[in-house]
Coordinates of C-alpha atoms in Angstrom, one line a residue:
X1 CA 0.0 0.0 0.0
X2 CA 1.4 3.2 -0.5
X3 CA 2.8 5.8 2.1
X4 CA -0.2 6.7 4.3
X5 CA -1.0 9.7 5.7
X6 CA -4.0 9.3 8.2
X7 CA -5.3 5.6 9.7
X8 CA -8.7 5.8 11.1
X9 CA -9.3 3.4 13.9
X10 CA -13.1 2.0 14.4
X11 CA -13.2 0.2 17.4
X12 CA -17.0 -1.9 16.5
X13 CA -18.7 -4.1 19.1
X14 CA -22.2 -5.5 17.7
X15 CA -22.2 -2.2 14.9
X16 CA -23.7 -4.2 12.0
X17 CA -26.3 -1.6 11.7
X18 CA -23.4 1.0 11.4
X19 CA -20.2 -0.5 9.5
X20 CA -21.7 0.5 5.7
X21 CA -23.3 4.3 7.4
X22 CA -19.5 5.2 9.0
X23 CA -17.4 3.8 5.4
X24 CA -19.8 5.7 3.5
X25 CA -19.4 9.3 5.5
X26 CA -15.6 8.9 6.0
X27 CA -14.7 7.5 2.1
X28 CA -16.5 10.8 1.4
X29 CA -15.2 12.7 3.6
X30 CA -11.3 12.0 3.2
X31 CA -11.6 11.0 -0.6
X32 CA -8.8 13.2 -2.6
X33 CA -7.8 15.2 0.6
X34 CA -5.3 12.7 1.3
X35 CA -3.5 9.0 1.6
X36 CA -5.7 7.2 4.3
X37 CA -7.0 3.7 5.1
X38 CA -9.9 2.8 7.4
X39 CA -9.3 0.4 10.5
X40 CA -12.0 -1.5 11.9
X41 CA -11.4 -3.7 15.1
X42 CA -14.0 -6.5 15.9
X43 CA -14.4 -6.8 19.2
X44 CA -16.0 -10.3 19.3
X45 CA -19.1 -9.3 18.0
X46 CA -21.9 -11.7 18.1
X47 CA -24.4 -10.3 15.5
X48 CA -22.8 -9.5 11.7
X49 CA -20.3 -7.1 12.2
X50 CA -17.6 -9.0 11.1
X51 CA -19.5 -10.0 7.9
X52 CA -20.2 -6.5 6.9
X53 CA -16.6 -5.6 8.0
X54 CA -15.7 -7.8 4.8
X55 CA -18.6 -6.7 2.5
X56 CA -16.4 -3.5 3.1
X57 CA -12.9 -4.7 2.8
X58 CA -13.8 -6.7 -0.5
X59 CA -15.6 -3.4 -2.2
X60 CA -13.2 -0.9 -0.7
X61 CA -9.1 -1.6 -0.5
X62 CA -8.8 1.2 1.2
X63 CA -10.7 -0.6 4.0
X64 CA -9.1 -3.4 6.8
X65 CA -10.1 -5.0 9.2
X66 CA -9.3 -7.4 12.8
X67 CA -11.5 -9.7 14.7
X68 CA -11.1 -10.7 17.9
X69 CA -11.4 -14.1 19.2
X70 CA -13.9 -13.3 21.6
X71 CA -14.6 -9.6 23.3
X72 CA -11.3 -8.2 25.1
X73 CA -13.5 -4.8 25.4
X74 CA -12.5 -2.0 23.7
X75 CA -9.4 -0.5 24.9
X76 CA -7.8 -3.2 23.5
X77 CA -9.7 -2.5 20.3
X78 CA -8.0 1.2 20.2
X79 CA -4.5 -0.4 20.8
X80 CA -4.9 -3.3 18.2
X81 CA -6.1 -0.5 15.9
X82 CA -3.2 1.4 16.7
X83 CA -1.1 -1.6 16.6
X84 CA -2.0 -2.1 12.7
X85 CA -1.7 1.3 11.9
X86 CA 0.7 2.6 8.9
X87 CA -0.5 6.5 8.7
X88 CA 1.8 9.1 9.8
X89 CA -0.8 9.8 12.2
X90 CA -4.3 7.9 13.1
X91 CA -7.4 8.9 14.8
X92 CA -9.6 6.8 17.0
X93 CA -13.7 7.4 16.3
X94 CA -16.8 5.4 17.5
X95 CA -18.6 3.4 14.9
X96 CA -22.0 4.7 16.2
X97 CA -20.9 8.2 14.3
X98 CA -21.8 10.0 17.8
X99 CA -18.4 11.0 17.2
X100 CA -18.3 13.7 13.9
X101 CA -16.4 12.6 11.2
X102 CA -16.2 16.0 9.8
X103 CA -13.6 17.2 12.6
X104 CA -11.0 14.4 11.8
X105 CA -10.4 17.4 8.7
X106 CA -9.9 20.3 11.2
X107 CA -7.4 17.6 13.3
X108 CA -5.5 16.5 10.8
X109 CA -5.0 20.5 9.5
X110 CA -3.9 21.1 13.1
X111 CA -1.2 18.1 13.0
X112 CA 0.1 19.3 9.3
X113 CA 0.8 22.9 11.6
X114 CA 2.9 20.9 14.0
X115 CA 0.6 19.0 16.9
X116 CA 1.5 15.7 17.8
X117 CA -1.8 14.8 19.7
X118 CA -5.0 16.5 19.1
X119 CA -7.9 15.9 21.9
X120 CA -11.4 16.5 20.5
X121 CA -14.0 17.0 23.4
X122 CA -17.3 17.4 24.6
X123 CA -19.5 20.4 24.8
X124 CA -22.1 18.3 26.0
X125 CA -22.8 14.5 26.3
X126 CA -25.4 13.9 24.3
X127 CA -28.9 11.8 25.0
X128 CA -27.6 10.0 28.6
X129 CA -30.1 8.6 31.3
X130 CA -29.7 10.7 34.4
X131 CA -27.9 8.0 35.8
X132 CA -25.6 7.6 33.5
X133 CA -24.5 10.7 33.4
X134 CA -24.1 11.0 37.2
X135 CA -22.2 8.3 36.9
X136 CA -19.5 9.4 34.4
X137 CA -19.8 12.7 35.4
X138 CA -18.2 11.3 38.7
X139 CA -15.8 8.7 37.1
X140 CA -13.9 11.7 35.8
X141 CA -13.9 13.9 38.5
X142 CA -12.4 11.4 40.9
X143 CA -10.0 10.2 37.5
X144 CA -8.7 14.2 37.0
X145 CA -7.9 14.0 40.7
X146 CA -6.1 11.3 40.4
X147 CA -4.4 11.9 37.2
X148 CA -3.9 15.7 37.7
X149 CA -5.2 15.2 34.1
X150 CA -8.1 17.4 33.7
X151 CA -10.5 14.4 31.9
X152 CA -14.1 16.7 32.0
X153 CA -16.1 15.8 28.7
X154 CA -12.7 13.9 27.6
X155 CA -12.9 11.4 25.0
X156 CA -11.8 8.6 22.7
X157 CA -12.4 10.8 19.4
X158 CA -8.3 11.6 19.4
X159 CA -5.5 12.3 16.5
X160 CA -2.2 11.2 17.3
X161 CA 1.2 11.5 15.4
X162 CA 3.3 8.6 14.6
X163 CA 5.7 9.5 17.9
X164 CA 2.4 9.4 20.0
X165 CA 1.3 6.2 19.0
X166 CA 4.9 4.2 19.4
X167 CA 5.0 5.8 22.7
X168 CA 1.9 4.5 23.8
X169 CA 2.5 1.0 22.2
X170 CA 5.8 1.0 23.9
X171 CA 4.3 0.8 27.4
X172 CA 4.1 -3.2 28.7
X173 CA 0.8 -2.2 30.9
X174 CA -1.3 -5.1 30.5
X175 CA -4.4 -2.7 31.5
X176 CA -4.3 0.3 29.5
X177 CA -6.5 3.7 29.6
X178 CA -6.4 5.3 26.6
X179 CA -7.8 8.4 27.1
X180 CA -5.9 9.0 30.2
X181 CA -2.5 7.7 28.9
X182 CA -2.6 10.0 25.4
X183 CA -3.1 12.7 27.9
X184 CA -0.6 11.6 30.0
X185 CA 2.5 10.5 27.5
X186 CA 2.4 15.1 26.8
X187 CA 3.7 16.0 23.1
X188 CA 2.5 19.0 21.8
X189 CA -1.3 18.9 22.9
X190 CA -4.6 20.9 21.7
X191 CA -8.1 20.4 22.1
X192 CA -11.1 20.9 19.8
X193 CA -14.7 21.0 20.7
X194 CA -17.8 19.1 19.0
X195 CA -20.8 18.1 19.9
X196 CA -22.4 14.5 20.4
X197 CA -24.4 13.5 17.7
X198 CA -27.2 11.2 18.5
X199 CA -26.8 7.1 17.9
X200 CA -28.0 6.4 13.8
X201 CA -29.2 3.3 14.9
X202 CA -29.1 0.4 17.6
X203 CA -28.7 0.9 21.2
X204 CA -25.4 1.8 23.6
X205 CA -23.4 -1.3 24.3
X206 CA -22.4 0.4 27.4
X207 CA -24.7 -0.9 30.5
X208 CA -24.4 0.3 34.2
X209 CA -22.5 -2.5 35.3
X210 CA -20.3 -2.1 32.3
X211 CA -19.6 0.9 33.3
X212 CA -18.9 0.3 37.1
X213 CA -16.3 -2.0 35.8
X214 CA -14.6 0.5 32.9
X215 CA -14.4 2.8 36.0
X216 CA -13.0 0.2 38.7
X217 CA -10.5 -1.4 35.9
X218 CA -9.3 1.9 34.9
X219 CA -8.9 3.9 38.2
X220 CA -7.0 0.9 39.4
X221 CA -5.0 0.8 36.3
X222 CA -3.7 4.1 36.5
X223 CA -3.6 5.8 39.6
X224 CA -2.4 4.0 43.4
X225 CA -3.8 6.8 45.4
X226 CA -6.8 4.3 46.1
X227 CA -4.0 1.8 48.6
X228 CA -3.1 5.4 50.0
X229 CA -6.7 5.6 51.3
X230 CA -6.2 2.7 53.6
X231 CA -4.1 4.9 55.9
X232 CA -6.4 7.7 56.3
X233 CA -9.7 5.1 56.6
X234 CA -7.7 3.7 59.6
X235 CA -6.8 6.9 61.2
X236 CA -10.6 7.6 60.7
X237 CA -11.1 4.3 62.7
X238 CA -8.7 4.9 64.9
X239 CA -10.4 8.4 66.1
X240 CA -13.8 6.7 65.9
X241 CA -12.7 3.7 68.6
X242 CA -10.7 6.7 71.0
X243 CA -14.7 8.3 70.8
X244 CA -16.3 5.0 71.4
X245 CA -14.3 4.7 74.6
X246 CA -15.1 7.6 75.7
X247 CA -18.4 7.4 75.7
X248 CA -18.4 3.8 76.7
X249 CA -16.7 5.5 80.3
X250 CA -19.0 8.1 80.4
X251 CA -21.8 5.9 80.3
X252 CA -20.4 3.4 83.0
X253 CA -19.4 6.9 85.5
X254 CA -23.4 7.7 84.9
X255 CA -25.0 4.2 85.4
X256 CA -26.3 3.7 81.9
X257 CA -26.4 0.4 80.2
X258 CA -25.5 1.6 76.9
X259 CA -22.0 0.5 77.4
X260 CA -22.5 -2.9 75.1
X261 CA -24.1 -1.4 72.3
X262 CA -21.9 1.5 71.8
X263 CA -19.2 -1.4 71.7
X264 CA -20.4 -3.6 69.8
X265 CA -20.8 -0.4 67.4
X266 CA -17.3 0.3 67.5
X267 CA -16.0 -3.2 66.8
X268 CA -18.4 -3.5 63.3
X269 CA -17.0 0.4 62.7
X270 CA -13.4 -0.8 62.9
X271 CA -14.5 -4.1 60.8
X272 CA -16.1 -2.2 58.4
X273 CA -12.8 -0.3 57.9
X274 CA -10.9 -3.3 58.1
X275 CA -13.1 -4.8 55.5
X276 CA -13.2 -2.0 53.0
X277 CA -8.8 -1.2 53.4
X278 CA -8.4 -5.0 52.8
X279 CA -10.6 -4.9 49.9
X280 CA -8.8 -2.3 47.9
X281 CA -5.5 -4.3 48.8
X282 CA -7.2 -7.1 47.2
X283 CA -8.1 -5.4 44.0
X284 CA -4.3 -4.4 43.4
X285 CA -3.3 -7.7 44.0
X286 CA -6.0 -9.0 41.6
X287 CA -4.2 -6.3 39.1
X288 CA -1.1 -7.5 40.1
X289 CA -1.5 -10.7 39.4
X290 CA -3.1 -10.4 36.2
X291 CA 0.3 -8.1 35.6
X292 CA 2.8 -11.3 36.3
X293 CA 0.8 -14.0 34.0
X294 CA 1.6 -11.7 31.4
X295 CA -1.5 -12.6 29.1
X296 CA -1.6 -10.9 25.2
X297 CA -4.4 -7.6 26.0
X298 CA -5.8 -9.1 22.8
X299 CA -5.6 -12.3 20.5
X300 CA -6.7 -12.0 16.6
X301 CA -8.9 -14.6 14.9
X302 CA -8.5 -13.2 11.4
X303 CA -7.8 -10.4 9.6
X304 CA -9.4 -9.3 6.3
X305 CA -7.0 -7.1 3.4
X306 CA -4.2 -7.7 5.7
X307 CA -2.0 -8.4 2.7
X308 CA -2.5 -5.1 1.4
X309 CA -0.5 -3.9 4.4
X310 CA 2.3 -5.3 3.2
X311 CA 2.5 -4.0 -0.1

C-alpha cells in the first residue's frame, strides 16, 4: 500500500447496523484530501459485524479490518487498531458516528501545523439517562484528581502522530487507559470541541454494570492513590474507637447500660474499615497478578486485506 497519511481506527462491538453508514461518511469525507486507510477492530461481535466488516474490505481496498477471538473490550480495540496502523498519524472514532467525522479534517490541519496529539471534546454528552450521566460525570472527576489530568467531557475521538502512537505502544501495561495515557505520554497537545451527535441506529453497548467496571479497571489501572486511602480510613477508625471509649466511660461513670451497644458499634465500625482497606488491597493484587501472567491484551482470529499492508 502506499505511504499513508492518516489511519482511522473504528473500534465496533455489535455495529452491524453501522459499518456500511460510518465507510460511506468517512470515504467521502477524506476522498482526494489525502493518503488514508480505514481500521475496523471487531471486538467479538456476536451479530454480523464482522461480515459486513468484509462486505467493506472486499468493495473498498482502502478498508481493513481485525476480529477478535472473543470480546477483550474496547481498549484493546484502540491499541490493536493502533497496533496495525501505517498512517503518519491515526485517529480513533466510534462506529456509532456520535463522534463527527467532519472534525478528523480540522485535526489532521492542526497536526500538518505541528501537533502531535489532538484531543477532541465534549461540549455536551449527548442523550444519557440521568444515571448515567451522574455516573460518568463522577468517574472523571475522581480520574482528574487522580491523574492531575483534567478528563471533564474527555474522549476517545483523538488524533495522534506517529511518535504518540509508538509511545503508547511501547508501554508493557497489560491494562491500559487510553484516554488518560494520550493525555498523559504530553507532546504538543490541543483540544477541539464538538458536539455529540445522536446514535444512527441500535442501542449503547455500554450498561451500568459495564460501566462500574470500565471505572474500577481503569482507576486501578492508572492511579495507586486508592491503597493510600487505607491509611487515612484507619486513622478515621482509629479516632472513631478513642470516641467509642469515651463514651463507653461516660456511660459506665453515669450508670447507663448503653455501654454494650456502643461497643459492639465500635468493633463492626473498625470491621467495616478493616473490610473495606483489605478490599482495595485485594483489588491491586488481583491487578497484580493479572500483571505477572503476562497474558496478550488481545488475541486476533482473522484479519481481512491484511495483505495489502504489506504491499
Amino acid at each position: 500500500m502506499d505511504n499513508i497519511s492518516l489511519s482511522v481506527i473504528v473500534p465496533a462491538y455489535n455495529e452491524e447496523e453501522n459499518i456500511k453508514r460510518i465507510t460511506d461518511r468517512l470515504s467521502d469525507l477524506l476522498e482526494n484530501q489525502m493518503s488514508y486507510e480505514i481500521i475496523f477492530v471487531d471486538d467479538g461481535s456476536k451479530d454480523g459485524t464482522w461480515n459486513f466488516i468484509e462486505e467493506e474490505a472486499k468493495a473498498r481496498p482502502r478498508v481493513r479490518g481485525v476480529r477478535f477471538s472473543r470480546n477483550f473490550g474496547k481498549e484493546a480495540a484502540i491499541f490493536a487498531g493502533l497496533s496495525e496502523a501505517l498512517g503518519s498519524c491515526a485517529v480513533v472514532i466510534d462506529s456509532d458516528l456520535q463522534h463527527p467525522p467532519e472534525k478528523i479534517l480540522e485535526m489532521y490541519k492542526l497536526w500538518q501545523s505541528g501537533y502531535e496529539v489532538i484531543e477532541c471534546v465534549k461540549t455536551d454528552r449527548g442523550e444519557e439517562s440521568g444515571l448515567h450521566r451522574i455516573m460518568a460525570n463522577g468517574f472523571y472527576k475522581i480520574m482528574s484528581s487522580f491523574t492531575k489530568i483534567d478528563m471533564k467531557n474527555a474522549s476517545d475521538f483523538k488524533l495522534l502522530d506517529r511518535k504518540a502512537i509508538d509511545a503508547l505502544l511501547s508501554m508493557p501495561e497489560r491494562n491500559m487507559f487510553f484516554r488518560a495515557l494520550s493525555s498523559w505520554i504530553g507532546f504538543k497537545t490541543c483540544r477541539v470541541r464538538f458536539e455529540v451527535a445522536e446514535r444512527e441506529s441500535g442501542a449503547s453497548k455500554w450498561s451500568t454494570s459495564k460501566l462500574v467496571e470500565y471505572a474500577l479497571n481503569n482507576i486501578a489501572s492508572f492511579s495507586g492513590l486508592p491503597l493510600q486511602g487505607i491509611t487515612f480510613l484507619g486513622g478515621i477508625s482509629l479516632i472513631a474507637s478513642v470516641i467509642f471509649w469515651i463514651i463507653s466511660v461516660c456511660c459506665g461513670v453515669s450508670g447507663s447500660s448503653a455501654g454494650l451497644y456502643v461497643i459492639l458499634a465500635a468493633i463492626f465500625t473498625v470491621g467495616g474499615f478493616i473490610m473495606v482497606g483489605m478490599g482495595f488491597i485485594g483489588y491491586y493484587l488481583n491487578k497484580v497478578y493479572e500483571g505477572i501472567k503476562c497474558r496478550p491484551r488481545y488475541l486476533v482470529e482473522e484479519k481481512c486485506n491484511a495483505e495489502k499492508a504489506d504491499k
